[in-house]
XYZ file of C-alpha atoms in Angstrom:
618
model
C -9.450 48.184 110.827
C -8.839 49.038 107.258
C -5.336 47.661 107.390
C -6.647 44.329 108.768
C -9.153 44.125 105.981
C -6.440 44.727 103.387
C -4.179 42.073 104.839
C -7.084 39.635 104.874
C -7.804 40.243 101.120
C -4.141 39.787 100.297
C -4.074 36.483 102.112
C -7.251 35.343 100.352
C -5.861 36.263 96.913
C -2.618 34.463 97.553
C -4.300 31.446 99.026
C -4.854 29.587 95.708
C -1.287 30.127 94.724
C -0.063 28.783 97.986
C -2.404 25.855 97.751
C -1.304 25.207 94.131
C 2.358 25.339 95.032
C 1.659 23.154 98.003
C -0.238 20.758 95.771
C 2.646 20.671 93.326
C 5.036 20.048 96.161
C 2.814 17.262 97.355
C 2.693 15.660 93.889
C 6.409 16.038 93.541
C 8.149 15.072 96.710
C 11.716 15.293 95.233
C 11.082 18.964 94.386
C 9.903 19.666 97.981
C 12.992 18.033 99.360
C 15.144 20.011 96.923
C 13.314 23.236 97.917
C 13.915 22.612 101.559
C 17.557 21.662 101.153
C 18.568 24.363 98.602
C 15.903 27.117 98.218
C 18.062 29.274 95.961
C 18.681 26.460 93.468
C 14.986 25.565 93.525
C 13.947 29.117 92.722
C 16.530 29.351 89.916
C 15.327 26.134 88.161
C 11.606 26.607 88.884
C 9.381 26.535 85.675
C 7.478 29.769 86.115
C 5.847 29.368 82.579
C 4.089 26.149 83.548
C 3.158 27.722 86.871
C 1.609 30.797 85.175
C -0.199 28.672 82.491
C -1.492 26.296 85.098
C 0.283 23.285 83.565
C 0.986 20.478 85.872
C 4.283 18.659 85.456
C 3.856 15.252 83.818
C 5.967 12.243 84.208
C 8.210 11.531 81.165
C 6.904 7.995 80.796
C 3.315 9.179 80.699
C 4.289 11.844 78.166
C 5.861 9.252 75.838
C 2.741 7.092 76.059
C 0.597 10.077 75.168
C 2.748 10.993 72.147
C 2.585 7.400 70.937
C -1.208 7.409 71.096
C -1.361 10.681 69.138
C 0.933 9.296 66.464
C -1.166 6.149 66.058
C -4.566 7.816 65.989
C -4.128 11.244 64.441
C -2.836 12.476 61.077
C -0.304 15.231 60.675
C -2.300 17.481 58.378
C 0.728 19.542 57.458
C 2.384 16.826 55.360
C 1.552 16.500 51.604
C 1.380 12.769 51.837
C -1.258 10.349 50.627
C -3.196 8.859 53.525
C -5.907 6.252 53.773
C -9.334 7.272 54.964
C -12.650 5.564 55.513
C -15.950 6.528 53.920
C -18.312 7.227 56.825
C -21.152 8.853 54.898
C -22.266 9.458 51.292
C -24.518 12.362 50.344
C -26.004 13.317 47.001
C -22.866 15.195 45.979
C -20.085 14.350 48.434
C -18.425 11.573 50.343
C -17.471 12.171 53.977
C -14.071 10.679 54.777
C -12.569 10.021 58.234
C -8.770 10.253 58.255
C -8.433 10.365 62.063
C -7.959 14.131 62.043
C -9.766 16.526 64.371
C -12.518 16.762 61.726
C -13.807 14.690 58.810
C -12.977 15.590 55.195
C -15.201 16.101 52.184
C -14.639 14.811 48.600
C -16.911 15.408 45.617
C -18.494 12.239 44.201
C -17.292 13.306 40.722
C -13.876 12.029 41.753
C -15.367 8.535 42.194
C -17.019 8.228 38.759
C -14.734 5.336 37.959
C -16.072 3.501 41.026
C -19.885 3.667 41.040
C -19.995 0.952 43.715
C -18.444 3.198 46.382
C -20.109 2.610 49.773
C -19.729 3.433 53.434
C -16.864 1.635 55.084
C -14.691 1.580 51.927
C -11.075 2.599 52.377
C -9.900 5.266 49.953
C -6.642 7.106 49.430
C -6.807 10.869 49.815
C -4.579 13.901 49.825
C -5.221 16.844 52.185
C -6.122 19.641 49.809
C -7.253 22.355 52.280
C -6.532 21.795 55.992
C -9.303 24.110 57.098
C -11.577 26.227 54.911
C -13.617 29.273 55.985
C -16.086 27.043 57.793
C -13.362 25.013 59.479
C -13.998 22.046 57.148
C -11.159 19.692 56.109
C -11.059 19.462 52.262
C -9.599 16.263 50.771
C -8.833 15.159 47.200
C -9.082 11.625 46.005
C -8.164 12.590 42.424
C -4.832 14.100 43.452
C -4.061 11.109 45.602
C -4.796 8.816 42.670
C -2.484 10.842 40.392
C 0.344 10.570 42.921
C -0.120 6.823 43.276
C -1.221 6.180 39.688
C 2.123 5.494 38.003
C 3.270 3.383 40.912
C 0.127 1.263 40.652
C 0.173 1.133 36.850
C 3.747 -0.124 36.830
C 2.960 -2.667 39.503
C -0.113 -3.859 37.575
C 1.955 -4.197 34.409
C 4.860 -6.002 36.086
C 2.688 -8.389 38.098
C -0.101 -8.819 35.509
C -2.754 -7.537 37.870
C -6.337 -6.808 36.847
C -7.375 -3.161 37.206
C -10.671 -1.309 36.942
C -11.064 1.489 34.424
C -13.762 3.938 33.420
C -14.340 4.288 29.648
C -14.403 8.049 29.150
C -14.854 8.508 25.416
C -14.233 7.135 21.962
C -11.163 8.102 19.939
C -9.595 7.163 16.633
C -8.877 3.440 16.651
C -10.210 2.745 20.141
C -11.285 4.212 23.496
C -9.869 6.430 26.265
C -10.004 4.743 29.678
C -9.434 6.300 33.112
C -7.165 3.949 35.068
C -6.047 5.198 38.496
C -6.668 8.718 37.199
C -4.434 8.207 34.141
C -5.885 8.358 30.635
C -4.980 5.041 29.038
C -5.605 3.925 25.450
C -7.774 0.896 24.729
C -7.296 -0.221 21.078
C -10.451 -1.331 19.299
C -8.913 -4.751 18.714
C -8.377 -5.171 22.471
C -11.948 -4.524 23.580
C -13.189 -8.038 22.974
C -12.265 -11.214 21.160
C -15.173 -10.546 18.818
C -15.097 -7.685 16.320
C -16.771 -4.597 17.792
C -19.180 -2.711 15.537
C -20.565 -0.187 18.051
C -17.786 1.466 20.079
C -20.171 4.014 21.617
C -21.929 1.263 23.553
C -18.907 1.026 25.873
C -18.645 4.750 26.710
C -19.473 5.424 30.378
C -18.910 1.831 31.473
C -16.505 0.564 34.131
C -14.624 -2.521 33.003
C -11.711 -4.693 34.021
C -8.434 -4.388 32.136
C -4.864 -5.570 32.022
C -2.014 -3.119 31.481
C -0.240 -4.469 28.392
C 2.185 -1.658 27.525
C 3.755 1.395 29.187
C 5.792 4.078 27.469
C 7.550 5.942 30.269
C 9.086 8.495 27.927
C 5.754 9.724 26.559
C 3.680 8.695 29.602
C 1.474 6.442 27.477
C -0.424 3.455 28.841
C -2.151 0.788 26.750
C -4.720 -1.492 28.357
C -6.616 -4.521 27.123
C -9.896 -6.106 28.082
C -9.457 -8.830 25.510
C -6.330 -10.121 27.296
C -8.405 -11.034 30.343
C -10.528 -13.514 28.465
C -8.007 -14.784 25.913
C -6.375 -17.192 28.340
C -9.747 -18.698 29.236
C -10.697 -18.800 25.572
C -7.469 -20.596 24.647
C -8.156 -23.251 27.230
C -11.716 -23.480 25.994
C -10.477 -23.740 22.406
C -8.130 -26.597 23.252
C -10.926 -28.412 25.012
C -13.313 -27.954 22.061
C -10.683 -28.804 19.430
C -9.808 -31.945 21.360
C -13.364 -33.157 20.729
C -13.421 -32.353 17.004
C -13.233 -34.850 14.167
C -12.721 -34.357 10.447
C -15.989 -34.549 8.579
C -17.995 -33.502 11.622
C -20.867 -31.107 10.866
C -21.418 -28.262 13.336
C -23.689 -25.253 13.546
C -22.021 -21.861 13.786
C -22.620 -18.142 13.502
C -20.930 -15.904 10.952
C -18.659 -13.723 13.072
C -16.615 -11.842 10.478
C -16.441 -11.593 6.677
C -13.185 -10.803 4.879
C -12.145 -10.789 1.249
C -10.477 -14.191 1.649
C -13.089 -16.023 3.692
C -15.584 -16.160 6.552
C -14.916 -16.653 10.281
C -17.551 -18.771 11.983
C -18.076 -18.929 15.762
C -18.598 -22.554 16.748
C -19.469 -21.712 20.358
C -16.258 -20.456 21.917
C -13.874 -21.266 19.101
C -13.624 -19.760 15.611
C -13.084 -21.530 12.337
C -12.318 -20.200 8.867
C -14.266 -21.036 5.736
C -11.973 -20.055 2.882
C -13.619 -18.338 -0.074
C -12.879 -21.377 -2.239
C -14.797 -23.595 0.209
C -17.945 -21.466 0.292
C -19.424 -22.448 -3.065
C -18.716 -24.806 -5.938
C -19.227 -21.814 -8.211
C -16.756 -18.972 -8.493
C -17.553 -15.940 -6.342
C -15.882 -12.548 -6.113
C -16.561 -11.932 -2.407
C -17.912 -14.072 0.454
C -20.750 -11.624 1.107
C -22.358 -13.000 -2.051
C -23.011 -16.218 -0.101
C -23.300 -15.313 3.607
C -24.032 -12.321 5.858
C -23.025 -11.343 9.391
C -24.688 -13.158 12.311
C -26.126 -15.750 9.924
C -26.402 -19.226 11.382
C -25.274 -22.043 9.118
C -23.999 -25.600 9.134
C -20.339 -26.198 8.277
C -18.170 -29.278 7.985
C -14.745 -29.633 9.605
C -12.124 -30.113 6.901
C -8.995 -29.927 9.074
C -7.750 -28.557 12.399
C -4.485 -27.912 14.206
C -4.616 -28.543 17.938
C -1.269 -26.841 18.558
C -2.206 -23.632 16.734
C -5.925 -23.912 17.561
C -6.851 -23.417 13.912
C -9.930 -24.950 12.362
C -10.553 -25.152 8.614
C -14.215 -25.352 7.706
C -16.175 -25.953 4.531
C -19.658 -25.008 3.387
C -19.818 -26.274 -0.189
C -18.799 -29.773 0.949
C -22.261 -30.208 2.457
C -23.745 -30.388 -1.046
C -23.042 -32.821 -3.901
C -20.143 -31.948 -6.193
C -21.563 -30.444 -9.421
C -19.448 -32.725 -11.591
C -21.196 -35.724 -10.068
C -24.545 -34.218 -11.035
C -23.421 -33.448 -14.590
C -25.480 -35.053 -17.344
C -23.945 -38.449 -18.064
C -24.925 -38.223 -21.734
C -22.852 -35.086 -22.296
C -19.924 -35.905 -24.633
C -17.201 -34.419 -26.819
C -18.655 -32.546 -29.799
C -21.813 -31.451 -28.008
C -22.716 -27.796 -27.879
C -23.162 -26.123 -24.492
C -24.085 -22.651 -23.291
C -22.567 -20.889 -20.328
C -21.526 -17.630 -18.707
C -18.015 -16.189 -18.776
C -16.840 -16.125 -15.118
C -13.092 -15.508 -15.405
C -10.858 -14.126 -18.134
C -7.122 -14.821 -18.196
C -4.401 -14.005 -20.714
C -4.551 -17.526 -22.073
C -8.335 -17.880 -22.310
C -11.694 -17.675 -20.555
C -13.511 -19.962 -18.100
C -17.139 -20.686 -18.896
C -19.574 -21.974 -16.276
C -21.737 -24.443 -18.185
C -23.526 -25.625 -14.994
C -23.351 -24.515 -11.359
C -19.825 -25.379 -10.248
C -18.837 -26.902 -13.616
C -16.446 -24.831 -15.717
C -14.757 -25.319 -19.028
C -11.771 -23.468 -20.487
C -11.846 -21.833 -23.892
C -8.231 -21.285 -24.855
C -7.583 -18.133 -26.840
C -6.445 -20.272 -29.765
C -9.917 -21.846 -29.842
C -11.700 -18.510 -30.046
C -10.733 -17.666 -33.622
C -9.430 -19.409 -36.715
C -6.753 -16.749 -36.961
C -3.206 -18.008 -36.352
C -2.282 -14.596 -35.049
C -3.227 -14.977 -31.359
C -4.810 -12.131 -29.440
C -6.070 -11.599 -25.877
C -9.226 -13.365 -24.741
C -10.685 -9.953 -23.886
C -10.795 -9.189 -27.619
C -13.492 -11.864 -27.969
C -15.476 -12.094 -24.680
C -16.170 -10.208 -21.446
C -16.997 -11.410 -17.933
C -20.721 -12.049 -17.696
C -21.209 -12.774 -21.418
C -23.437 -15.685 -22.355
C -21.620 -17.755 -24.983
C -22.158 -20.963 -26.903
C -19.263 -23.366 -27.355
C -18.427 -26.878 -28.449
C -16.948 -29.484 -26.063
C -13.447 -30.390 -27.264
C -12.305 -32.563 -24.341
C -14.170 -33.934 -21.316
C -12.442 -35.637 -18.342
C -14.960 -36.499 -15.621
C -12.346 -38.153 -13.449
C -10.076 -35.092 -13.286
C -13.088 -32.785 -13.637
C -11.700 -30.868 -16.592
C -13.372 -29.648 -19.766
C -12.044 -27.709 -22.739
C -14.306 -25.782 -25.085
C -14.059 -24.035 -28.438
C -15.947 -21.194 -30.095
C -14.361 -21.147 -33.523
C -15.581 -24.708 -34.191
C -19.129 -23.328 -34.491
C -18.157 -21.492 -37.718
C -16.631 -22.946 -40.928
C -12.865 -22.937 -41.222
C -12.062 -20.076 -43.635
C -8.943 -21.888 -44.843
C -10.956 -24.665 -46.452
C -11.484 -22.645 -49.659
C -8.542 -20.278 -49.282
C -7.083 -21.006 -52.726
C -10.249 -19.920 -54.492
C -10.835 -16.836 -52.348
C -7.244 -15.577 -52.188
C -5.259 -16.833 -55.182
C -1.685 -15.604 -55.700
C -1.688 -12.236 -57.450
C -5.195 -11.247 -56.325
C -5.732 -7.816 -54.768
C -7.635 -7.274 -51.478
C -8.187 -4.804 -48.636
C -7.188 -5.639 -45.072
C -6.969 -4.068 -41.601
C -3.612 -3.623 -39.857
C -3.826 -5.700 -36.648
C -0.284 -5.827 -35.306
C 3.344 -4.834 -35.880
C 6.570 -6.757 -35.652
C 10.107 -5.560 -36.284
C 10.074 -7.317 -39.636
C 6.588 -6.568 -40.935
C 2.857 -5.941 -40.538
C 0.034 -8.419 -39.868
C -3.063 -7.617 -41.921
C -6.431 -9.291 -41.357
C -8.312 -9.930 -44.594
C -11.284 -11.470 -42.748
C -11.907 -13.197 -39.417
C -9.436 -16.075 -39.305
C -7.400 -15.010 -42.339
C -4.258 -13.046 -41.464
C -1.371 -12.288 -43.782
C 2.100 -10.841 -43.257
C 3.571 -7.940 -45.218
C 7.343 -7.912 -44.864
C 8.845 -4.485 -44.297
C 10.606 -4.693 -47.677
C 7.225 -5.093 -49.409
C 5.672 -1.916 -47.993
C 7.190 0.621 -50.411
C 9.265 0.713 -53.603
C 11.062 3.905 -52.757
C 10.973 4.631 -48.977
C 13.587 3.226 -46.659
C 11.520 2.010 -43.649
C 13.179 0.998 -40.382
C 9.954 0.031 -38.543
C 6.400 -0.533 -39.881
C 5.032 2.151 -37.528
C 6.781 4.734 -39.737
C 4.548 3.687 -42.634
C 1.128 2.792 -41.138
C -0.873 2.519 -37.902
C -2.821 -0.284 -36.219
C -6.398 -0.151 -37.479
C -5.504 1.369 -40.854
C -6.841 -0.203 -44.045
C -4.198 -1.268 -46.589
C -4.480 -2.472 -50.165
C -2.522 -5.711 -50.569
C -1.570 -8.266 -53.176
C -1.272 -11.978 -52.362
C 2.341 -12.977 -53.004
C 2.528 -16.484 -51.538
C 0.011 -18.990 -50.094
C 0.868 -21.955 -47.828
C -2.378 -23.875 -47.189
C -0.826 -26.584 -44.972
C 1.071 -24.085 -42.844
C -1.896 -21.677 -42.908
C 0.402 -18.835 -43.923
C -0.317 -15.973 -46.286
C 2.388 -13.653 -47.613
C 1.156 -10.236 -48.770
C 2.629 -7.166 -50.411
C 1.556 -3.530 -50.449
C 4.025 -1.971 -52.856
C 3.033 -4.483 -55.538
C -0.278 -2.705 -56.094
C 1.789 -0.212 -58.197
C 4.470 -0.673 -60.802
C 8.037 -0.240 -59.638
C 9.051 3.392 -60.396
C 12.711 2.339 -60.333
C 12.194 0.562 -63.613
C 11.565 3.985 -65.165
C 14.298 5.666 -63.099
C 16.800 3.097 -64.372
C 16.591 4.632 -67.825
C 16.087 8.257 -66.756
C 19.052 8.221 -64.402
C 21.327 5.878 -66.307
C 25.089 6.104 -65.697
C 26.575 9.047 -67.645
C 23.352 11.101 -67.748
C 23.559 14.668 -66.446
C 20.946 16.368 -64.234
C 20.656 19.687 -62.438
C 20.002 19.656 -58.697
C 20.692 21.544 -55.457
C 22.911 20.403 -52.576
C 20.383 19.278 -49.905
C 22.709 18.360 -47.064
C 26.418 18.150 -46.337
C 27.145 14.771 -44.738
C 30.169 12.766 -43.755
C 32.430 12.128 -46.729
C 30.270 14.160 -49.113
C 26.789 15.549 -49.688
C 23.263 14.486 -50.716
C 21.067 15.852 -53.494
C 17.372 15.192 -54.227
C 16.559 14.639 -57.890
C 12.877 13.987 -57.045
C 10.778 12.719 -54.085
C 12.015 9.155 -54.602
C 15.663 9.519 -55.601
C 18.280 10.931 -53.264
C 21.822 10.674 -54.635
C 25.131 10.763 -52.795
C 28.019 12.952 -53.990
C 31.449 11.907 -52.649
C 33.680 14.649 -51.211
C 36.126 14.726 -54.123
C 33.260 14.978 -56.604
C 32.018 18.234 -55.055
C 34.987 20.133 -56.543
C 34.044 22.951 -58.887
C 35.896 24.054 -62.003
C 37.836 26.731 -60.091
C 38.967 24.209 -57.442
C 36.500 25.244 -54.669
C 33.801 22.944 -53.197
C 30.064 23.103 -53.608
C 28.159 24.193 -50.483
C 24.685 23.491 -49.131
C 22.004 25.195 -51.226
C 24.183 25.616 -54.335
C 22.684 24.390 -57.604
C 24.892 22.668 -60.167
C 24.981 19.969 -62.795
C 25.692 16.406 -61.729
C 26.592 13.333 -63.694
C 25.317 9.893 -62.605
C 28.337 7.693 -61.990
C 26.478 4.776 -60.263
C 22.835 3.526 -60.310
C 21.726 0.366 -58.380
C 17.994 -0.388 -58.635
C 18.059 -3.326 -56.230
C 19.615 -1.408 -53.341
C 18.184 1.957 -54.434
C 21.668 3.490 -54.515
C 22.521 6.466 -56.744
C 25.937 8.207 -56.835
C 26.517 11.491 -58.715
C 29.474 13.748 -59.457
C 29.836 17.430 -60.249
C 33.566 17.243 -60.982
C 32.937 14.700 -63.747
C 30.866 17.304 -65.636
C 33.559 19.974 -66.037
C 36.352 17.413 -66.399
C 34.484 15.831 -69.280
C 34.177 19.295 -70.834
C 37.928 19.781 -70.500
C 38.571 16.494 -72.209
C 36.277 17.503 -75.104
C 38.085 20.840 -75.504
C 41.488 19.136 -75.496
C 40.338 16.636 -78.089
C 38.921 19.379 -80.304
C 42.148 21.401 -80.001
C 44.216 18.393 -80.899
C 42.078 17.714 -83.961
C 42.328 21.355 -85.047
C 46.100 21.384 -84.581
C 46.476 18.200 -86.566
C 44.450 19.690 -89.443
C 46.547 22.828 -89.473
C 49.720 20.817 -89.414
C 48.734 18.917 -92.466
C 47.808 22.068 -94.410
C 50.511 24.490 -93.300
C 53.242 22.064 -92.389
C 53.157 23.337 -88.841
C 55.926 21.959 -86.708
C 55.358 19.856 -83.695
C 56.664 22.669 -81.553
C 54.051 25.042 -82.927
C 51.313 22.535 -82.111
C 52.628 22.099 -78.616
C 52.763 25.858 -78.200
C 49.135 26.195 -79.248
C 48.086 23.437 -76.868
C 49.977 25.064 -74.014
C 48.349 28.401 -74.760
C 44.929 26.725 -74.729
C 45.712 25.025 -71.456
C 46.868 28.280 -69.882
C 43.685 29.943 -71.037
C 41.557 27.216 -69.462
C 43.503 27.515 -66.217
C 43.050 31.288 -66.222
C 46.681 32.206 -66.834
C-alpha cells in the first residue's frame, strides 16, 4: 500500500514535466520526428537550460521582429550618447523627460534657464547621467548634452548664418557674456543694438536672438551679435528712406549720439550727421553746447549718398545767415566791440555779432614793427574794441585793427628820440646779431652785438643780458620812413680803449703773470679789459728757458690795435733790449778809453768779448 502511494506521488510530480515535454513536442513537430528517429542525437542536442528555466523555443523570424521593435522603441542606457527626449511633465523644480527607457528621467529646470518657454511636448537633447539612482530613478542631463553638441551647433550656425537663442548671463568689460548652447560667448557692447547702449545692466537675465559672427577655435572663443540681425533690415529701410529724400528737405529727428565732431540724428530708421560746423553760425567748442541727447529738433538735408547710405544734415541753415542781418550802415573806419573766440599764431578772430567774425592780424595789434604772438595782446573770451579796416559783405570777410585806436608813436619820433639822446628800454627779443629793446609800446630799437660793450668779446647777446632786463641805451640812428631805430649800449660810457691806447702804447713795459698757455704762445691779463697774447718765441727768458703758467715777469708791448682790441706783448724783448743797452754802453766806454790811452783795436775787442762772456755766464 505504501509502495503504491509512493509510485502515485512520483507519477504526479513528473506529470507536468511530461506534459511540458509533450507540449514542446507538439509545438515542434520536427523535434518529435527527430526524437523518434534518433533518440540519442535528440538527447545530446536537447537545450536543458531552456527546459529548466521554462523558456519556450521561439521561431527565429519572430525573434528578429522582436529585436527590431526593441531597437526602435527603447534606448540603450549604457551608451554615453546624446539622445532626444520629450518633456512629459514640468514641476516646480524639475522637468520629466521620456526617452523611451524603462523609466522616465528627471532634469533640473536650472538647466533650462536659457529657454524660459519650455513646455510639455518639447523635444530636448539629453545625456544619461545616472542610469538608476538609489530610488531607481533615471537621472538625465540637458547641460552635458548641450556641451557635447554645442561646438557642432555653433560652427553650423556660424557657417550657415543661422539665428540662435542666447541667455545674457552678466555684464563684462566692453560687453556682455551670453550663454549659447551652453557655451559662454562674448557680446560686444557695439553689437547689442544699432543704437548706442547706455544701460548694459538692462539686458542681464534676458533671452535674445543672436548671430554667431566669429569663432576662435584655438582659444575656444565665440563672438555673437544681436545688431547683425537687424542691420540687414535697417540697410534696406535706409535705402528706401534715402530714395525719398531731397536736398533742402526739412525733417524732424532725435539726437541719437553726440561726438566731438558732430551730432548723429535719428530720422526714423536712418541716421544723419550734423557736423559741428553746421550746428551754429557762431563758433562752438563742442556740440553739447547746442544740443543734448534725445532732444527733438528740425534739420535740413544738405547732401546724401544713396550708395553709402550717408546723410549730411544742417541745423544752422534753418536760420538766416548772420551776415545778411548785419547792419547795412556799418562801414570801414567804424568802431566795433566783440569777444575773442579764436586765437591763432597770425592773429585773433573777434565775434562782433552772432556768427559774424573779423580777424585782427597780429601786425594790427601794436604799432611795434617787431611782431609778437597774438596771445601777448589778447586771450580767448576777452571783450575788445577794434576799428574796421576792410569789409567784404559778398565774401563775408572783415579785418579789424586795435592799434588804430591809439596815436601812432612814430608821428613825433624825432622830437621824442633824437640821435644822441639817452633812454631806458626793456629787452624783448634776441637775434644772432643783436638785441631788440622796447622804449615804449610801438617803439622798438635794435642794439647790434658790437654796440653792447667796449671791452667784452660777445658771441651771442644772451651772454650779456636776458629778456626782460632793463638797459640804458643811446639813440645812434633814426629812420622815420623805414620806422627803424638803431641803439647802442656801450655808448653810455666813454671808450676805455682811448685811455688804454696811451697806457699800453707800443714799447711800454708792464709786469704781469702768465694766465694761460695756449696754442702758439700764452695769454696774460693786464687788467679786467685787456688780455694780451705772447707768441711762443717771446716767452723765452734770459737764460734760454720758457716762461710757465703762473710765472710773473716783465712784458713789452709790441702791438696795440684799438679797433680790433688786439694786444701783443713780449718778454724776450725786455732782456734783449737790456743786452743791446749794455753792448752800446761798453762800446762807448771802450771808444773813450781808446782815445785817452791809445788802446788798440784788439784790446777793445778783447774787452767786448770778456763782457759778452760775462753776460753769457762763461
